Amino acid sequence: MSACQSCGACCANFRVDFSIYELDTEGGQVPSGLTVEVNGNTCRMRGTDHVPIRCAALTGQLGTRVGCGIYEWRPSPCREFDEGSDACDRARARHGLPPVAGLQVG
Ligand code: SF4
Ligand code: SF4
């Protein structure tokens, strides 16, 4: 099982900005109702610029069991975010979770 399923820290730590052309209304796949406009070219996952940060698409309880409500249609920054990367470890640390590399696999 991926550490992500019991984490969600990155979805509650960073602004998630991407091109408006990823929106379903612009020929892409990301549900536009879960986003806010930043400027003419860029939009953002709703909730990722709030305090505390939490993406509107994140379901479940952070650090216990989570899911992305739009997993198949999530924007490129989410697709490109690497489990076990430095950014992942930073996000986890901010939510009191140990680095992925320190977890027992199995
Ligand atoms: S912070 Fe890392 S382990 Fe947690 S959900 Fe994001 S990619 Fe997965
Ligand atoms: S769209 Fe999904 S993967 Fe991306 S930040 Fe939101 S909950 Fe996380």
Short mmCIF file of N, CA and C and ligand atoms in Angstrom, two decimals:
data_model
loop_
_atom_site.label_atom_id
_atom_site.label_comp_id
_atom_site.label_asym_id
_atom_site.label_seq_id
_atom_site.Cartn_x
_atom_site.Cartn_y
_atom_site.Cartn_z
N MET A 1 0.85 -1.20 0.00
CA MET A 1 0.00 0.00 0.00
C MET A 1 0.88 1.24 0.00
N SER A 2 0.52 2.22 -0.77
CA SER A 2 1.27 3.47 -0.83
C SER A 2 1.14 4.23 0.49
N ALA A 3 2.23 4.88 0.89
CA ALA A 3 2.18 5.72 2.10
C ALA A 3 1.16 6.84 1.93
N CYS A 4 0.89 7.21 0.69
CA CYS A 4 -0.02 8.33 0.42
C CYS A 4 -1.43 8.08 0.97
N GLN A 5 -1.86 6.82 0.96
CA GLN A 5 -3.23 6.53 1.37
C GLN A 5 -3.47 6.78 2.85
N SER A 6 -2.38 6.86 3.61
CA SER A 6 -2.55 7.20 5.03
C SER A 6 -1.81 8.50 5.33
N CYS A 7 -1.72 9.37 4.33
CA CYS A 7 -0.97 10.61 4.51
C CYS A 7 -1.82 11.81 4.07
N GLY A 8 -1.59 12.29 2.87
CA GLY A 8 -2.33 13.47 2.39
C GLY A 8 -1.65 14.79 2.72
N ALA A 9 -0.45 14.73 3.29
CA ALA A 9 0.22 15.95 3.75
C ALA A 9 0.48 16.94 2.62
N CYS A 10 0.84 16.44 1.44
CA CYS A 10 1.14 17.39 0.34
C CYS A 10 -0.12 18.11 -0.12
N CYS A 11 -1.28 17.50 0.07
CA CYS A 11 -2.55 18.12 -0.33
C CYS A 11 -2.99 19.15 0.71
N ALA A 12 -2.22 19.28 1.78
CA ALA A 12 -2.53 20.21 2.86
C ALA A 12 -1.27 21.00 3.21
N ASN A 13 -0.48 21.30 2.18
CA ASN A 13 0.79 21.97 2.45
C ASN A 13 1.23 22.97 1.39
N PHE A 14 0.80 22.77 0.15
CA PHE A 14 1.29 23.60 -0.95
C PHE A 14 0.13 24.23 -1.71
N ARG A 15 0.40 25.40 -2.30
CA ARG A 15 -0.52 25.92 -3.30
C ARG A 15 -0.43 25.03 -4.52
N VAL A 16 -1.57 24.69 -5.07
CA VAL A 16 -1.58 23.82 -6.25
C VAL A 16 -2.11 24.64 -7.43
N ASP A 17 -1.17 25.21 -8.19
CA ASP A 17 -1.49 26.07 -9.32
C ASP A 17 -1.19 25.36 -10.64
N PHE A 18 -1.98 25.62 -11.63
CA PHE A 18 -1.77 24.98 -12.94
C PHE A 18 -2.48 25.78 -14.01
N SER A 19 -2.22 25.41 -15.25
CA SER A 19 -2.78 26.13 -16.39
C SER A 19 -4.29 25.96 -16.47
N ILE A 20 -4.98 27.02 -16.85
CA ILE A 20 -6.44 26.91 -17.00
C ILE A 20 -6.81 25.89 -18.08
N TYR A 21 -5.87 25.56 -18.96
CA TYR A 21 -6.19 24.60 -20.02
C TYR A 21 -6.31 23.17 -19.51
N GLU A 22 -6.00 22.97 -18.23
CA GLU A 22 -6.26 21.65 -17.62
C GLU A 22 -7.70 21.53 -17.12
N LEU A 23 -8.43 22.65 -17.11
CA LEU A 23 -9.81 22.62 -16.60
C LEU A 23 -10.76 21.94 -17.58
N ASP A 24 -11.77 21.28 -17.03
CA ASP A 24 -12.75 20.60 -17.88
C ASP A 24 -13.48 21.59 -18.79
N THR A 25 -13.60 22.81 -18.34
CA THR A 25 -14.29 23.82 -19.16
C THR A 25 -13.42 24.33 -20.30
N GLU A 26 -12.13 23.96 -20.27
CA GLU A 26 -11.19 24.46 -21.29
C GLU A 26 -10.63 23.31 -22.12
N GLY A 27 -11.28 22.16 -22.06
CA GLY A 27 -10.81 21.01 -22.83
C GLY A 27 -9.96 20.04 -22.05
N GLY A 28 -9.71 20.34 -20.77
CA GLY A 28 -8.93 19.44 -19.92
C GLY A 28 -9.84 18.54 -19.09
N GLN A 29 -9.36 18.12 -17.93
CA GLN A 29 -10.11 17.14 -17.13
C GLN A 29 -10.40 17.59 -15.71
N VAL A 30 -9.69 18.59 -15.20
CA VAL A 30 -9.84 18.96 -13.79
C VAL A 30 -11.20 19.65 -13.59
N PRO A 31 -12.02 19.14 -12.66
CA PRO A 31 -13.33 19.76 -12.43
C PRO A 31 -13.19 21.22 -11.98
N SER A 32 -13.69 22.12 -12.79
CA SER A 32 -13.46 23.55 -12.54
C SER A 32 -14.13 24.03 -11.25
N GLY A 33 -15.19 23.34 -10.83
CA GLY A 33 -15.89 23.75 -9.61
C GLY A 33 -15.03 23.65 -8.37
N LEU A 34 -13.95 22.91 -8.44
CA LEU A 34 -13.06 22.75 -7.28
C LEU A 34 -11.85 23.67 -7.37
N THR A 35 -11.89 24.61 -8.29
CA THR A 35 -10.73 25.48 -8.50
C THR A 35 -11.13 26.94 -8.35
N VAL A 36 -10.12 27.79 -8.18
CA VAL A 36 -10.34 29.23 -8.19
C VAL A 36 -9.39 29.84 -9.23
N GLU A 37 -9.82 30.96 -9.79
CA GLU A 37 -8.97 31.61 -10.79
C GLU A 37 -7.88 32.41 -10.10
N VAL A 38 -6.67 32.34 -10.60
CA VAL A 38 -5.57 33.15 -10.08
C VAL A 38 -5.35 34.34 -11.00
N ASN A 39 -5.23 34.07 -12.28
CA ASN A 39 -5.21 35.13 -13.29
C ASN A 39 -5.72 34.52 -14.59
N GLY A 40 -5.57 35.22 -15.68
CA GLY A 40 -6.14 34.74 -16.95
C GLY A 40 -5.62 33.41 -17.42
N ASN A 41 -4.41 33.03 -16.97
CA ASN A 41 -3.79 31.79 -17.46
C ASN A 41 -3.71 30.69 -16.43
N THR A 42 -3.85 31.05 -15.17
CA THR A 42 -3.55 30.12 -14.08
C THR A 42 -4.74 29.99 -13.15
N CYS A 43 -4.96 28.76 -12.69
CA CYS A 43 -5.98 28.55 -11.66
C CYS A 43 -5.36 27.71 -10.55
N ARG A 44 -6.12 27.50 -9.51
CA ARG A 44 -5.58 26.90 -8.28
C ARG A 44 -6.62 25.97 -7.69
N MET A 45 -6.18 24.87 -7.12
CA MET A 45 -7.12 24.00 -6.40
C MET A 45 -7.66 24.78 -5.20
N ARG A 46 -8.98 24.79 -5.11
CA ARG A 46 -9.64 25.51 -4.03
C ARG A 46 -9.16 24.96 -2.68
N GLY A 47 -8.90 25.86 -1.76
CA GLY A 47 -8.47 25.44 -0.42
C GLY A 47 -6.97 25.41 -0.23
N THR A 48 -6.21 25.44 -1.34
CA THR A 48 -4.76 25.34 -1.18
C THR A 48 -4.10 26.70 -0.91
N ASP A 49 -4.91 27.76 -0.88
CA ASP A 49 -4.35 29.03 -0.41
C ASP A 49 -5.10 29.52 0.83
N HIS A 50 -5.77 28.62 1.50
CA HIS A 50 -6.41 28.94 2.77
C HIS A 50 -5.45 28.60 3.91
N VAL A 51 -5.76 29.08 5.09
CA VAL A 51 -5.03 28.67 6.29
C VAL A 51 -6.05 28.11 7.27
N PRO A 52 -5.94 26.85 7.71
CA PRO A 52 -4.93 25.90 7.27
C PRO A 52 -5.20 25.44 5.83
N ILE A 53 -4.12 25.08 5.14
CA ILE A 53 -4.23 24.62 3.76
C ILE A 53 -4.88 23.25 3.74
N ARG A 54 -5.84 23.10 2.85
CA ARG A 54 -6.40 21.76 2.58
C ARG A 54 -7.13 21.81 1.25
N CYS A 55 -6.67 21.02 0.33
CA CYS A 55 -7.30 20.99 -0.98
C CYS A 55 -8.75 20.53 -0.85
N ALA A 56 -9.63 21.20 -1.57
CA ALA A 56 -11.06 20.88 -1.51
C ALA A 56 -11.36 19.47 -2.00
N ALA A 57 -10.45 18.89 -2.77
CA ALA A 57 -10.70 17.54 -3.29
C ALA A 57 -10.23 16.44 -2.33
N LEU A 58 -9.53 16.82 -1.27
CA LEU A 58 -9.01 15.80 -0.34
C LEU A 58 -10.13 15.28 0.55
N THR A 59 -10.26 13.96 0.60
CA THR A 59 -11.27 13.35 1.46
C THR A 59 -10.57 12.58 2.58
N GLY A 60 -11.29 12.34 3.65
CA GLY A 60 -10.74 11.54 4.74
C GLY A 60 -10.00 12.38 5.77
N GLN A 61 -9.26 11.67 6.61
CA GLN A 61 -8.56 12.32 7.71
C GLN A 61 -7.06 12.28 7.47
N LEU A 62 -6.46 13.45 7.46
CA LEU A 62 -5.03 13.56 7.18
C LEU A 62 -4.22 12.73 8.17
N GLY A 63 -3.27 11.97 7.64
CA GLY A 63 -2.39 11.18 8.49
C GLY A 63 -2.99 9.85 8.90
N THR A 64 -4.24 9.61 8.54
CA THR A 64 -4.91 8.36 8.92
C THR A 64 -5.37 7.59 7.68
N ARG A 65 -6.31 8.16 6.99
CA ARG A 65 -6.79 7.54 5.74
C ARG A 65 -7.35 8.65 4.87
N VAL A 66 -6.79 8.82 3.69
CA VAL A 66 -7.21 9.91 2.82
C VAL A 66 -7.39 9.43 1.39
N GLY A 67 -8.04 10.26 0.61
CA GLY A 67 -8.17 10.00 -0.82
C GLY A 67 -8.29 11.31 -1.56
N CYS A 68 -8.01 11.26 -2.84
CA CYS A 68 -8.24 12.42 -3.70
C CYS A 68 -9.55 12.18 -4.42
N GLY A 69 -10.50 13.07 -4.20
CA GLY A 69 -11.82 12.91 -4.79
C GLY A 69 -11.83 13.02 -6.31
N ILE A 70 -10.73 13.54 -6.88
CA ILE A 70 -10.66 13.69 -8.33
C ILE A 70 -9.39 13.02 -8.86
N TYR A 71 -9.01 11.90 -8.26
CA TYR A 71 -7.72 11.28 -8.55
C TYR A 71 -7.46 11.14 -10.06
N GLU A 72 -8.43 10.64 -10.79
CA GLU A 72 -8.22 10.43 -12.23
C GLU A 72 -8.11 11.73 -13.00
N TRP A 73 -8.63 12.79 -12.41
CA TRP A 73 -8.70 14.08 -13.11
C TRP A 73 -7.86 15.14 -12.41
N ARG A 74 -6.97 14.71 -11.51
CA ARG A 74 -6.18 15.69 -10.76
C ARG A 74 -5.23 16.43 -11.69
N PRO A 75 -4.83 17.66 -11.30
CA PRO A 75 -3.99 18.47 -12.18
C PRO A 75 -2.53 18.00 -12.19
N SER A 76 -1.76 18.53 -13.14
CA SER A 76 -0.39 18.08 -13.36
C SER A 76 0.52 18.20 -12.13
N PRO A 77 0.43 19.27 -11.30
CA PRO A 77 1.34 19.30 -10.15
C PRO A 77 1.14 18.09 -9.23
N CYS A 78 -0.08 17.60 -9.15
CA CYS A 78 -0.36 16.44 -8.30
C CYS A 78 0.17 15.16 -8.95
N ARG A 79 0.04 15.08 -10.27
CA ARG A 79 0.54 13.91 -10.99
C ARG A 79 2.06 13.82 -10.91
N GLU A 80 2.71 14.99 -10.85
CA GLU A 80 4.18 15.03 -10.90
C GLU A 80 4.82 14.99 -9.52
N PHE A 81 4.02 15.09 -8.48
CA PHE A 81 4.58 15.12 -7.12
C PHE A 81 5.04 13.72 -6.73
N ASP A 82 6.29 13.62 -6.30
CA ASP A 82 6.86 12.29 -6.04
C ASP A 82 6.80 11.92 -4.56
N GLU A 83 6.18 10.78 -4.31
CA GLU A 83 6.22 10.19 -2.97
C GLU A 83 7.69 9.91 -2.63
N GLY A 84 8.12 10.34 -1.46
CA GLY A 84 9.50 10.10 -1.05
C GLY A 84 10.47 11.21 -1.45
N SER A 85 9.98 12.22 -2.15
CA SER A 85 10.85 13.35 -2.53
C SER A 85 11.10 14.24 -1.31
N ASP A 86 12.03 15.18 -1.47
CA ASP A 86 12.29 16.13 -0.39
C ASP A 86 11.03 16.91 -0.03
N ALA A 87 10.29 17.33 -1.06
CA ALA A 87 9.07 18.09 -0.81
C ALA A 87 8.04 17.25 -0.06
N CYS A 88 7.98 15.98 -0.40
CA CYS A 88 7.08 15.04 0.29
C CYS A 88 7.48 14.96 1.76
N ASP A 89 8.76 14.77 2.01
CA ASP A 89 9.23 14.66 3.40
C ASP A 89 8.96 15.95 4.18
N ARG A 90 9.14 17.10 3.52
CA ARG A 90 8.87 18.39 4.19
C ARG A 90 7.40 18.51 4.55
N ALA A 91 6.54 18.15 3.61
CA ALA A 91 5.10 18.23 3.87
C ALA A 91 4.72 17.30 5.01
N ARG A 92 5.26 16.11 5.00
CA ARG A 92 4.95 15.15 6.06
C ARG A 92 5.45 15.66 7.41
N ALA A 93 6.67 16.22 7.41
CA ALA A 93 7.23 16.72 8.68
C ALA A 93 6.34 17.82 9.27
N ARG A 94 5.80 18.66 8.40
CA ARG A 94 4.94 19.75 8.90
C ARG A 94 3.66 19.21 9.51
N HIS A 95 3.32 18.01 9.17
CA HIS A 95 2.12 17.41 9.76
C HIS A 95 2.47 16.31 10.76
N GLY A 96 3.73 16.33 11.21
CA GLY A 96 4.14 15.42 12.27
C GLY A 96 4.33 13.98 11.83
N LEU A 97 4.52 13.77 10.52
CA LEU A 97 4.69 12.41 10.00
C LEU A 97 6.15 12.17 9.62
N PRO A 98 6.66 10.97 9.82
CA PRO A 98 8.06 10.68 9.50
C PRO A 98 8.27 10.58 7.99
N PRO A 99 9.53 10.70 7.53
CA PRO A 99 9.81 10.53 6.10
C PRO A 99 9.36 9.16 5.60
N VAL A 100 8.93 9.12 4.35
CA VAL A 100 8.46 7.86 3.77
C VAL A 100 9.53 6.77 3.86
N ALA A 101 10.80 7.19 3.62
CA ALA A 101 11.89 6.20 3.63
C ALA A 101 12.03 5.51 4.99
N GLY A 102 11.55 6.13 6.03
CA GLY A 102 11.66 5.56 7.36
C GLY A 102 10.53 4.62 7.72
N LEU A 103 9.55 4.53 6.82
CA LEU A 103 8.40 3.67 7.12
C LEU A 103 8.72 2.22 6.79
N GLN A 104 8.10 1.32 7.50
CA GLN A 104 8.25 -0.10 7.19
C GLN A 104 7.38 -0.42 5.97
N VAL A 105 7.95 -1.16 5.04
CA VAL A 105 7.20 -1.55 3.85
C VAL A 105 6.56 -2.90 4.09
N GLY A 106 5.38 -3.09 3.60
CA GLY A 106 4.80 -4.40 3.69
C GLY A 106 3.38 -4.41 4.16
S1 SF4 B 1 3.24 13.96 1.30
FE1 SF4 B 1 4.25 12.24 0.24
S2 SF4 B 1 3.48 10.35 1.22
FE2 SF4 B 1 2.11 12.07 1.76
S3 SF4 B 1 0.45 11.97 0.24
FE3 SF4 B 1 1.99 13.43 -0.50
S4 SF4 B 1 3.36 12.21 -1.81
FE4 SF4 B 1 2.17 10.77 -0.55
S1 SF4 B 2 -6.31 17.46 -6.39
FE1 SF4 B 2 -6.12 15.58 -5.21
S2 SF4 B 2 -3.93 15.06 -5.27
FE2 SF4 B 2 -4.15 17.24 -5.87
S3 SF4 B 2 -3.88 18.42 -3.96
FE3 SF4 B 2 -6.07 18.04 -4.25
S4 SF4 B 2 -6.53 16.16 -3.06
FE4 SF4 B 2 -4.30 16.29 -3.40
#
